[in-house]
Amino acid sequence: MGLFVIQKHNAKNLHYDFRIEINNILKSWAIPKGPSTNPKTKRLAILTEDHSIEYADFEGVIDKGYGLGQVLLWDKGSFTNITENNGNKIPLDEAFENGLITINLKGEKLKGNYALIKTKKNWLLTKMNDDKASTKNILKERPESILSGKLIDEIE
Ligand code: MN
């Protein structure tokens, strides 16, 4: 089990930072269109710099540099690594190196199985087919912070 967090980040370009704990750090991807609960949707996920575990609770404003803008704690919870190959479980760091990570999320908003798949240039995040899959727009239905209940424009 590990920690995952998603921070909605109103930087120069709005995006969602998807972070999962691997070997005591938060591996991070920026997802311009945010996560989807629909297995037919694949979302571009751009690998970004590692963050420390402590950053998982951050909500507030970054007042300088590249990340300038509001950060809203959009989702958080635990996840289980379910990556396997021919029935053999693959450790998370190995799955990352292989470019195929499958995880079961237990967040407040996102639940069920998701896959991170590395393509030639970038990664894609997609919902896997299970009973938590849905065609609803979770980003629109649940825009609020799980920490404060605020919307992104209310973060200061
Ligand atoms: Mn960001």
XYZ file of C-alpha atoms and ligand atoms in Angstrom:
157
model
C 0.000 0.000 0.000
C 1.117 3.504 -0.694
C -0.125 7.039 -0.700
C -1.520 8.813 -3.721
C -2.561 12.409 -4.108
C -3.932 14.610 -6.851
C -3.408 18.367 -6.673
C -5.284 20.668 -9.014
C -2.767 23.323 -9.975
C -3.688 26.647 -11.498
C -0.273 27.415 -12.947
C 0.286 29.064 -16.312
C -1.627 26.103 -17.720
C -4.179 24.493 -15.414
C -3.359 20.840 -14.783
C -3.730 18.079 -12.227
C -0.610 16.719 -10.536
C -1.009 12.989 -10.025
C 1.452 11.628 -7.464
C 2.006 8.102 -6.184
C 4.396 6.917 -3.498
C 7.242 4.810 -4.849
C 10.203 4.085 -2.556
C 9.283 6.873 -0.129
C 8.988 9.651 -2.658
C 6.069 10.901 -4.712
C 6.520 10.066 -8.393
C 4.623 12.799 -10.204
C 2.831 13.308 -13.479
C 1.142 16.479 -14.713
C -2.168 15.698 -16.392
C -3.368 18.688 -18.446
C -6.955 17.421 -18.804
C -7.134 15.717 -15.413
C -8.050 12.123 -14.619
C -11.113 10.429 -16.104
C -13.322 7.661 -14.740
C -14.158 6.512 -18.270
C -12.083 3.556 -19.542
C -12.471 4.826 -23.097
C -10.560 7.994 -22.214
C -6.775 8.156 -22.152
C -5.237 11.224 -20.586
C -1.778 12.545 -21.362
C 0.396 12.346 -18.224
C 3.710 14.204 -18.334
C 6.321 12.885 -15.919
C 7.509 15.742 -13.718
C 9.895 16.075 -10.814
C 9.679 13.871 -7.723
C 8.130 15.437 -4.636
C 8.625 14.578 -0.974
C 5.882 12.723 0.902
C 5.269 15.828 3.033
C 4.064 17.683 -0.052
C 1.019 15.382 -0.240
C -0.935 17.607 2.157
C -0.074 20.899 0.489
C -2.828 23.275 -0.478
C -2.157 26.961 -0.994
C -0.427 29.315 -3.351
C 2.991 28.909 -4.916
C 4.105 32.531 -5.129
C 7.123 32.245 -7.381
C 8.831 30.211 -10.028
C 7.598 27.700 -12.522
C 4.627 26.491 -10.480
C 3.255 29.966 -9.715
C -0.428 29.742 -8.873
C -2.991 28.058 -6.647
C -2.761 24.428 -5.576
C -5.919 22.620 -4.421
C -5.879 19.206 -2.763
C -8.294 17.498 -5.129
C -7.988 13.872 -4.001
C -5.946 11.731 -1.677
C -5.967 8.167 -0.448
C -4.159 4.886 -0.535
C -3.378 2.673 -3.468
C -2.352 -0.928 -3.998
C 0.060 -2.034 -6.694
C -1.708 -4.638 -8.833
C 0.863 -4.755 -11.640
C 1.575 -8.257 -12.833
C 2.936 -10.120 -15.809
C 1.736 -13.671 -16.556
C 0.472 -13.942 -13.000
C 3.715 -12.713 -11.438
C 3.483 -9.615 -9.283
C 5.764 -6.811 -10.433
C 7.223 -4.483 -7.768
C 6.263 -0.855 -8.177
C 9.739 0.496 -8.958
C 10.141 -2.197 -11.603
C 6.706 -1.395 -13.042
C 7.765 2.243 -13.273
C 10.970 1.292 -15.106
C 8.975 -0.995 -17.406
C 6.562 1.816 -18.208
C 3.415 -0.032 -17.170
C 1.918 0.558 -13.727
C -1.487 -0.724 -12.672
C -2.874 0.393 -9.336
C -6.067 0.197 -7.335
C -7.005 3.596 -5.903
C -8.973 4.206 -2.744
C -9.385 7.947 -2.850
C -12.282 10.124 -1.815
C -13.090 10.737 -5.471
C -11.127 8.284 -7.584
C -11.666 4.609 -6.877
C -10.874 1.388 -8.644
C -8.164 0.335 -11.047
C -6.088 2.717 -13.131
C -3.198 2.176 -15.507
C -0.236 4.407 -16.272
C 1.235 3.439 -19.611
C 4.441 4.835 -21.045
C 4.437 5.578 -24.733
C 7.424 6.714 -26.795
C 7.355 10.274 -25.512
C 5.002 10.425 -22.564
C 2.713 8.507 -20.276
C -1.018 7.990 -20.476
C -3.392 7.578 -17.539
C -6.514 5.541 -18.087
C -9.270 3.989 -16.016
C -9.437 0.215 -16.260
C -12.746 -1.571 -16.654
C -14.307 -2.372 -13.292
C -17.393 -1.526 -11.263
C -15.975 1.930 -10.440
C -15.774 2.937 -14.103
C -18.205 5.664 -15.092
C -18.942 8.117 -17.877
C -19.711 10.948 -15.461
C -17.397 13.969 -15.444
C -15.812 13.744 -12.009
C -13.785 16.928 -12.578
C -16.972 18.946 -13.038
C -19.056 17.115 -10.460
C -16.409 17.282 -7.737
C -14.247 20.374 -8.320
C -13.787 21.082 -4.623
C -10.840 20.503 -2.304
C -11.099 17.424 -0.091
C -9.215 19.415 2.563
C -11.071 22.731 2.688
C -14.046 22.330 0.374
C -12.782 25.373 -1.540
C -12.771 25.838 -5.277
C -9.522 26.681 -7.057
C -10.293 30.430 -7.277
C -10.926 30.521 -3.516
C -7.428 29.294 -2.627
C -5.271 32.156 -1.411
Mn 1.915 21.292 -11.060
